[in-house]
Amino acid sequence: MTEWMKALSLTKPVIQAPMAGGLVTPSLASAVSNEGALGSLASGYLSPDMLEKQIIEMQQLTDRVFQVNVFVPESRNEPAEDTVRIWKNKIPFAEQAPPFSSEEEEWEDFHEKINIILKHNVKACSFTFGIPPGESIQALKKNGCSLIGTATTPEEAVLLEKRGMDIIVLQGSEAGGHRGSFLPVSGESALGLMSLIPQAADSVSVPVIAAGGIADRRGVQAAHCLGAHGVQVGTPFLMCEECEVSETYRRELKKAQGTDTRLTSLFSGKPARGIVNQWMKEQQAEEANALPYPLQNTLTKPMRKHAAKEKDSGYMSLWAGQSVGMLNGPIDVKTLLAELC
Amino acid sequence: MTEWMKALSLTKPVIQAPMAGGLVTPSLASAVSNEGALGSLASGYLSPDMLEKQIIEMQQLTDRVFQVNVFVPESRNEPAEDTVRIWKNKIPFAEQAPPFSSEEEEWEDFHEKINIILKHNVKACSFTFGIPPGESIQALKKNGCSLIGTATTPEEAVLLEKRGMDIIVLQGSEAGGHRGSFLPVSGESALGLMSLIPQAADSVSVPVIAAGGIADRRGVQAAHCLGAHGVQVGTPFLMCEECEVSETYRRELKKAQGTDTRLTSLFSGKPARGIVNQWMKEQQAEEANALPYPLQNTLTKPMRKHAAKEKDSGYMSLWAGQSVGMLNGPIDVKTLLAELC
């Protein structure tokens, strides 16, 4: 057993990916933790109140360690008013969207969530989209919380280690959902795991966890050969009975092949991998003009909500990794974890 | 030892990638074959006469099996005259380019090359960009030649097996140089090896070889875990003393990280992964309007030739995979192969 597993009292080197947007609830995360892997709550689109409610529920459902994932706010360039108006006209139901949050409000939300994590003594906390502020890192560490960063390049991994992360999740280009990239690159940051893991593993001394496209035992073993100390798995958990995804989404997951997915910024303003659908097809040419995160996300929220209610997969975000074609299911968490390792 | 290695009398499960454009010569390929791996000549941009000359030279340098790689011509939509004129004005030295070849001429070239391969009893032949015609497949098989197809998706692998390929190279998104994709997909065909190998391995019964981002023993072992029967390695061979790349190119390879690369159609008209340079930066916005292969290639040839002569890496094609950051060197073929397995 490697050190990171010992620190988190894990018996399986598997992290359930913290998939935001209502996909993971205490029901899924606690089932994962109870099997000896690391269950994850995703605070990304939750209000601080809702997060607190989920943590309390989670602590009733499991005695084992779980993590909360938090999005790190990014400084953003305010878009031109014209661009905003164009999107408001283009996105169905955008007129029902709430006002845009400011960067200041994003940070307030971040700090409130960190305080809740501290208050409830959550023992692991992961970050996406960047590096948390030093004060948050110090406070969490003082509280005995393991810190998990997300990197898409060796350079990001190095910086995360330097700033105090205890574990680094390496997200390969295969991964579904949002890419956690935060440093600029001259080419593209979407490295496949075959390239990313060995280079990052050689660059840092903390444990690295492979994420992206891992759907069975073969992927877990390959990640290990490449130098990873564990794996993070997302899409396969969406087929678990314990996961609260809609039947519409699950049906699309079951039909899709990896080549049906691509990266898109059209839902949130940040690149994320999902199954190509009507919205992505219609707006493909406008991809590069999407509003910065989280503004695009705010405007598409009513559209996505409406589509989910109407069971219309054409306008929902259907995040999925490139191994979506390997999914069987429905399955339960125990069986999935037994198949992984 | 697996069956495909026995059939080709290999002692190492490694194929040297057939990198076209003057990068591989009999000096490199014979060194590889002599070490018990599969050396490869690349006929892509060679005249049939030049290919014949290389095969004869190769047979003087090694008694072992080697392969010749052949590009399969594609049917193309003739571009609008306007688009051609725009590119002729934009590409430096394009006025020195020879006339465009017709599809018919491409096929004549293909058949001449197959006849040369037959005449000289070459024992392995690989194909990129598609499926060779049935008559060529039959003739080669009758001659005892092993046939190797290139797939970027499980669907392409299935089709290649159905049409008679004995071995299938699975090219992951990590790979440098041209992508071998030939079937349309609804999302993107650039699957990372972590997703591509297990799905393709489950879909075909012939041996599959993993290509893309494999630069050391860890990658070879990971590919094996994922279900591959061997690996194909490209970029690392460019650092070998036996490889005739220019010092300019080698210097760029040594400096580059995987995140300095991206896929581009700006050199040839087909997507290929290379180190981002001046030409790719200047024309990035025009990427989607590149002429179909091989027309763009024909027009950029004088530019690339001129840049190579001037040691100007800004206008050369600097193909490289995402593990380019792992390269050490110079190295020799024997040492590289010993490091791989």
mmCIF file of N, CA and C in Angstrom, chain B residues 216-298:
data_model
loop_
_atom_site.group_PDB
_atom_site.id
_atom_site.type_symbol
_atom_site.label_atom_id
_atom_site.label_comp_id
_atom_site.label_asym_id
_atom_site.label_seq_id
_atom_site.Cartn_x
_atom_site.Cartn_y
_atom_site.Cartn_z
ATOM 1 N N ASP B 216 9.696 5.169 -23.374
ATOM 2 C CA ASP B 216 10.574 4.346 -22.543
ATOM 3 C C ASP B 216 9.852 3.074 -22.103
ATOM 4 N N ARG B 217 10.526 2.314 -21.263
ATOM 5 C CA ARG B 217 10.026 1.017 -20.815
ATOM 6 C C ARG B 217 8.633 1.104 -20.190
ATOM 7 N N ARG B 218 8.375 2.218 -19.478
ATOM 8 C CA ARG B 218 7.065 2.362 -18.838
ATOM 9 C C ARG B 218 5.928 2.337 -19.860
ATOM 10 N N GLY B 219 6.132 3.021 -20.964
ATOM 11 C CA GLY B 219 5.116 3.056 -22.011
ATOM 12 C C GLY B 219 4.922 1.687 -22.652
ATOM 13 N N VAL B 220 6.011 0.977 -22.854
ATOM 14 C CA VAL B 220 5.929 -0.360 -23.458
ATOM 15 C C VAL B 220 5.123 -1.287 -22.549
ATOM 16 N N GLN B 221 5.414 -1.210 -21.254
ATOM 17 C CA GLN B 221 4.704 -2.076 -20.309
ATOM 18 C C GLN B 221 3.226 -1.680 -20.191
ATOM 19 N N ALA B 222 2.963 -0.386 -20.189
ATOM 20 C CA ALA B 222 1.578 0.082 -20.095
ATOM 21 C C ALA B 222 0.779 -0.377 -21.317
ATOM 22 N N ALA B 223 1.385 -0.258 -22.493
ATOM 23 C CA ALA B 223 0.710 -0.689 -23.725
ATOM 24 C C ALA B 223 0.351 -2.166 -23.627
ATOM 25 N N HIS B 224 1.277 -2.938 -23.094
ATOM 26 C CA HIS B 224 1.054 -4.368 -22.914
ATOM 27 C C HIS B 224 -0.130 -4.612 -21.968
ATOM 28 N N CYS B 225 -0.167 -3.892 -20.838
ATOM 29 C CA CYS B 225 -1.294 -4.033 -19.891
ATOM 30 C C CYS B 225 -2.624 -3.732 -20.567
ATOM 31 N N LEU B 226 -2.622 -2.748 -21.447
ATOM 32 C CA LEU B 226 -3.875 -2.311 -22.087
ATOM 33 C C LEU B 226 -4.346 -3.290 -23.156
ATOM 34 N N GLY B 227 -3.485 -4.247 -23.521
ATOM 35 C CA GLY B 227 -3.897 -5.263 -24.499
ATOM 36 C C GLY B 227 -3.125 -5.223 -25.802
ATOM 37 N N ALA B 228 -2.094 -4.367 -25.891
ATOM 38 C CA ALA B 228 -1.300 -4.304 -27.125
ATOM 39 C C ALA B 228 -0.286 -5.439 -27.160
ATOM 40 N N HIS B 229 0.023 -5.904 -28.365
ATOM 41 C CA HIS B 229 0.996 -6.983 -28.541
ATOM 42 C C HIS B 229 2.384 -6.453 -28.862
ATOM 43 N N GLY B 230 2.493 -5.151 -28.959
ATOM 44 C CA GLY B 230 3.779 -4.545 -29.259
ATOM 45 C C GLY B 230 3.593 -3.050 -29.348
ATOM 46 N N VAL B 231 4.680 -2.347 -29.636
ATOM 47 C CA VAL B 231 4.594 -0.887 -29.735
ATOM 48 C C VAL B 231 5.234 -0.406 -31.025
ATOM 49 N N GLN B 232 4.805 0.752 -31.465
ATOM 50 C CA GLN B 232 5.474 1.435 -32.561
ATOM 51 C C GLN B 232 5.994 2.745 -31.990
ATOM 52 N N VAL B 233 7.244 3.014 -32.253
ATOM 53 C CA VAL B 233 7.903 4.184 -31.659
ATOM 54 C C VAL B 233 8.432 5.061 -32.786
ATOM 55 N N GLY B 234 8.185 6.369 -32.676
ATOM 56 C CA GLY B 234 8.624 7.283 -33.730
ATOM 57 C C GLY B 234 9.621 8.303 -33.234
ATOM 58 N N THR B 235 9.113 9.351 -32.584
ATOM 59 C CA THR B 235 9.939 10.497 -32.197
ATOM 60 C C THR B 235 11.279 10.112 -31.555
ATOM 61 N N PRO B 236 11.316 9.148 -30.616
ATOM 62 C CA PRO B 236 12.617 8.837 -30.008
ATOM 63 C C PRO B 236 13.683 8.401 -31.025
ATOM 64 N N PHE B 237 13.241 7.771 -32.137
ATOM 65 C CA PHE B 237 14.223 7.368 -33.149
ATOM 66 C C PHE B 237 14.852 8.572 -33.854
ATOM 67 N N LEU B 238 14.154 9.724 -33.787
ATOM 68 C CA LEU B 238 14.709 10.921 -34.431
ATOM 69 C C LEU B 238 15.951 11.427 -33.701
ATOM 70 N N MET B 239 16.130 10.996 -32.447
ATOM 71 C CA MET B 239 17.327 11.394 -31.707
ATOM 72 C C MET B 239 18.465 10.401 -31.905
ATOM 73 N N CYS B 240 18.233 9.354 -32.717
ATOM 74 C CA CYS B 240 19.278 8.354 -32.925
ATOM 75 C C CYS B 240 20.321 8.844 -33.934
ATOM 76 N N GLU B 241 21.544 8.495 -33.663
ATOM 77 C CA GLU B 241 22.651 8.860 -34.564
ATOM 78 C C GLU B 241 22.410 8.346 -35.977
ATOM 79 N N GLU B 242 21.748 7.187 -36.069
ATOM 80 C CA GLU B 242 21.543 6.567 -37.383
ATOM 81 C C GLU B 242 20.455 7.275 -38.188
ATOM 82 N N CYS B 243 19.765 8.234 -37.587
ATOM 83 C CA CYS B 243 18.655 8.902 -38.273
ATOM 84 C C CYS B 243 19.135 10.194 -38.923
ATOM 85 N N GLU B 244 18.716 10.379 -40.162
ATOM 86 C CA GLU B 244 19.210 11.544 -40.902
ATOM 87 C C GLU B 244 18.304 12.762 -40.776
ATOM 88 N N VAL B 245 18.045 13.185 -39.547
ATOM 89 C CA VAL B 245 17.322 14.459 -39.398
ATOM 90 C C VAL B 245 18.366 15.559 -39.322
ATOM 91 N N SER B 246 17.919 16.765 -39.648
ATOM 92 C CA SER B 246 18.841 17.894 -39.611
ATOM 93 C C SER B 246 19.129 18.288 -38.168
ATOM 94 N N GLU B 247 20.229 18.970 -37.966
ATOM 95 C CA GLU B 247 20.572 19.467 -36.628
ATOM 96 C C GLU B 247 19.525 20.479 -36.152
ATOM 97 N N THR B 248 18.975 21.241 -37.086
ATOM 98 C CA THR B 248 17.953 22.246 -36.741
ATOM 99 C C THR B 248 16.738 21.565 -36.113
ATOM 100 N N TYR B 249 16.258 20.538 -36.767
ATOM 101 C CA TYR B 249 15.099 19.777 -36.293
ATOM 102 C C TYR B 249 15.425 19.149 -34.944
ATOM 103 N N ARG B 250 16.590 18.530 -34.843
ATOM 104 C CA ARG B 250 16.968 17.836 -33.611
ATOM 105 C C ARG B 250 17.058 18.813 -32.438
ATOM 106 N N ARG B 251 17.532 20.002 -32.705
ATOM 107 C CA ARG B 251 17.642 21.012 -31.646
ATOM 108 C C ARG B 251 16.243 21.371 -31.127
ATOM 109 N N GLU B 252 15.294 21.513 -32.054
ATOM 110 C CA GLU B 252 13.922 21.847 -31.650
ATOM 111 C C GLU B 252 13.296 20.696 -30.849
ATOM 112 N N LEU B 253 13.582 19.465 -31.277
ATOM 113 C CA LEU B 253 13.060 18.295 -30.546
ATOM 114 C C LEU B 253 13.586 18.284 -29.115
ATOM 115 N N LYS B 254 14.832 18.626 -28.965
ATOM 116 C CA LYS B 254 15.461 18.579 -27.653
ATOM 117 C C LYS B 254 14.896 19.647 -26.729
ATOM 118 N N LYS B 255 14.506 20.781 -27.303
ATOM 119 C CA LYS B 255 13.981 21.895 -26.502
ATOM 120 C C LYS B 255 12.519 21.702 -26.127
ATOM 121 N N ALA B 256 11.770 20.979 -26.967
ATOM 122 C CA ALA B 256 10.301 21.005 -26.880
ATOM 123 C C ALA B 256 9.722 20.153 -25.761
ATOM 124 N N GLN B 257 8.594 20.598 -25.249
ATOM 125 C CA GLN B 257 7.735 19.806 -24.362
ATOM 126 C C GLN B 257 6.532 19.333 -25.175
ATOM 127 N N GLY B 258 5.822 18.324 -24.661
ATOM 128 C CA GLY B 258 4.630 17.831 -25.352
ATOM 129 C C GLY B 258 3.584 18.919 -25.574
ATOM 130 N N THR B 259 3.517 19.857 -24.630
ATOM 131 C CA THR B 259 2.534 20.945 -24.735
ATOM 132 C C THR B 259 2.944 22.004 -25.754
ATOM 133 N N ASP B 260 4.135 21.862 -26.333
ATOM 134 C CA ASP B 260 4.536 22.745 -27.438
ATOM 135 C C ASP B 260 4.035 22.212 -28.773
ATOM 136 N N THR B 261 3.397 21.039 -28.764
ATOM 137 C CA THR B 261 2.922 20.446 -30.026
ATOM 138 C C THR B 261 1.420 20.641 -30.181
ATOM 139 N N ARG B 262 0.968 20.602 -31.425
ATOM 140 C CA ARG B 262 -0.474 20.488 -31.676
ATOM 141 C C ARG B 262 -0.693 19.861 -33.046
ATOM 142 N N LEU B 263 -1.928 19.461 -33.295
ATOM 143 C CA LEU B 263 -2.267 18.942 -34.611
ATOM 144 C C LEU B 263 -2.439 20.121 -35.562
ATOM 145 N N THR B 264 -1.922 19.959 -36.783
ATOM 146 C CA THR B 264 -2.080 21.013 -37.782
ATOM 147 C C THR B 264 -2.270 20.393 -39.161
ATOM 148 N N SER B 265 -3.072 21.054 -39.984
ATOM 149 C CA SER B 265 -3.205 20.639 -41.385
ATOM 150 C C SER B 265 -2.480 21.619 -42.296
ATOM 151 N N LEU B 266 -1.763 22.548 -41.710
ATOM 152 C CA LEU B 266 -1.197 23.661 -42.479
ATOM 153 C C LEU B 266 -0.012 23.275 -43.352
ATOM 154 N N PHE B 267 0.618 22.157 -43.053
ATOM 155 C CA PHE B 267 1.760 21.761 -43.886
ATOM 156 C C PHE B 267 1.331 20.894 -45.054
ATOM 157 N N SER B 268 0.410 19.947 -44.782
ATOM 158 C CA SER B 268 0.129 18.944 -45.826
ATOM 159 C C SER B 268 -1.331 18.884 -46.257
ATOM 160 N N GLY B 269 -2.226 19.441 -45.432
ATOM 161 C CA GLY B 269 -3.647 19.304 -45.720
ATOM 162 C C GLY B 269 -4.305 18.216 -44.886
ATOM 163 N N LYS B 270 -3.499 17.401 -44.232
ATOM 164 C CA LYS B 270 -4.017 16.376 -43.314
ATOM 165 C C LYS B 270 -3.509 16.696 -41.910
ATOM 166 N N PRO B 271 -4.307 16.409 -40.861
ATOM 167 C CA PRO B 271 -3.833 16.705 -39.525
ATOM 168 C C PRO B 271 -2.607 15.880 -39.136
ATOM 169 N N ALA B 272 -1.629 16.576 -38.590
ATOM 170 C CA ALA B 272 -0.391 15.939 -38.152
ATOM 171 C C ALA B 272 0.098 16.703 -36.930
ATOM 172 N N ARG B 273 0.712 15.977 -35.986
ATOM 173 C CA ARG B 273 1.180 16.627 -34.758
ATOM 174 C C ARG B 273 2.626 17.078 -34.901
ATOM 175 N N GLY B 274 2.855 18.362 -34.658
ATOM 176 C CA GLY B 274 4.211 18.891 -34.715
ATOM 177 C C GLY B 274 4.412 20.003 -33.706
ATOM 178 N N ILE B 275 5.664 20.389 -33.531
ATOM 179 C CA ILE B 275 6.010 21.484 -32.622
ATOM 180 C C ILE B 275 5.512 22.784 -33.248
ATOM 181 N N VAL B 276 4.779 23.572 -32.456
ATOM 182 C CA VAL B 276 4.233 24.836 -32.959
ATOM 183 C C VAL B 276 5.393 25.760 -33.347
ATOM 184 N N ASN B 277 5.345 26.263 -34.568
ATOM 185 C CA ASN B 277 6.384 27.205 -35.016
ATOM 186 C C ASN B 277 5.747 28.378 -35.757
ATOM 187 N N GLN B 278 6.597 29.188 -36.347
ATOM 188 C CA GLN B 278 6.143 30.433 -36.964
ATOM 189 C C GLN B 278 5.000 30.220 -37.955
ATOM 190 N N TRP B 279 5.180 29.267 -38.859
ATOM 191 C CA TRP B 279 4.161 29.003 -39.891
ATOM 192 C C TRP B 279 2.818 28.618 -39.255
ATOM 193 N N MET B 280 2.863 27.767 -38.239
ATOM 194 C CA MET B 280 1.630 27.334 -37.574
ATOM 195 C C MET B 280 0.971 28.498 -36.828
ATOM 196 N N LYS B 281 1.788 29.357 -36.241
ATOM 197 C CA LYS B 281 1.229 30.513 -35.530
ATOM 198 C C LYS B 281 0.601 31.502 -36.499
ATOM 199 N N GLU B 282 1.339 31.818 -37.563
ATOM 200 C CA GLU B 282 0.868 32.828 -38.521
ATOM 201 C C GLU B 282 -0.451 32.434 -39.164
ATOM 202 N N GLN B 283 -0.620 31.156 -39.430
ATOM 203 C CA GLN B 283 -1.774 30.715 -40.225
ATOM 204 C C GLN B 283 -2.835 29.991 -39.407
ATOM 205 N N GLN B 284 -2.716 30.044 -38.087
ATOM 206 C CA GLN B 284 -3.621 29.265 -37.243
ATOM 207 C C GLN B 284 -5.098 29.494 -37.599
ATOM 208 N N ALA B 285 -5.454 30.719 -37.850
ATOM 209 C CA ALA B 285 -6.854 31.036 -38.133
ATOM 210 C C ALA B 285 -7.323 30.413 -39.454
ATOM 211 N N GLU B 286 -6.362 30.065 -40.320
ATOM 212 C CA GLU B 286 -6.708 29.527 -41.640
ATOM 213 C C GLU B 286 -6.674 27.999 -41.703
ATOM 214 N N GLU B 287 -6.350 27.416 -40.566
ATOM 215 C CA GLU B 287 -6.252 25.959 -40.420
ATOM 216 C C GLU B 287 -7.347 25.186 -41.182
ATOM 217 N N ALA B 288 -8.585 25.596 -40.939
ATOM 218 C CA ALA B 288 -9.725 24.850 -41.487
ATOM 219 C C ALA B 288 -9.833 24.999 -42.998
ATOM 220 N N ASN B 289 -9.156 26.009 -43.558
ATOM 221 C CA ASN B 289 -9.237 26.232 -45.001
ATOM 222 C C ASN B 289 -8.068 25.654 -45.782
ATOM 223 N N ALA B 290 -7.213 24.872 -45.094
ATOM 224 C CA ALA B 290 -6.065 24.285 -45.804
ATOM 225 C C ALA B 290 -6.564 23.451 -46.983
ATOM 226 N N LEU B 291 -5.789 23.407 -48.040
ATOM 227 C CA LEU B 291 -6.161 22.605 -49.212
ATOM 228 C C LEU B 291 -6.127 21.123 -48.838
ATOM 229 N N PRO B 292 -6.906 20.301 -49.550
ATOM 230 C CA PRO B 292 -6.869 18.863 -49.235
ATOM 231 C C PRO B 292 -5.490 18.278 -49.546
ATOM 232 N N TYR B 293 -5.122 17.265 -48.742
ATOM 233 C CA TYR B 293 -3.901 16.517 -49.012
ATOM 234 C C TYR B 293 -4.016 15.877 -50.383
ATOM 235 N N PRO B 294 -2.997 15.793 -51.216
ATOM 236 C CA PRO B 294 -1.638 16.292 -50.992
ATOM 237 C C PRO B 294 -1.389 17.690 -51.567
ATOM 238 N N LEU B 295 -2.454 18.440 -51.865
ATOM 239 C CA LEU B 295 -2.237 19.721 -52.542
ATOM 240 C C LEU B 295 -1.496 20.721 -51.652
ATOM 241 N N GLN B 296 -1.941 20.827 -50.381
ATOM 242 C CA GLN B 296 -1.264 21.740 -49.462
ATOM 243 C C GLN B 296 0.209 21.336 -49.315
ATOM 244 N N ASN B 297 0.427 20.046 -49.299
ATOM 245 C CA ASN B 297 1.787 19.521 -49.178
ATOM 246 C C ASN B 297 2.655 19.948 -50.362
ATOM 247 N N THR B 298 2.062 19.845 -51.548
ATOM 248 C CA THR B 298 2.787 20.230 -52.761
ATOM 249 C C THR B 298 3.184 21.705 -52.695
#
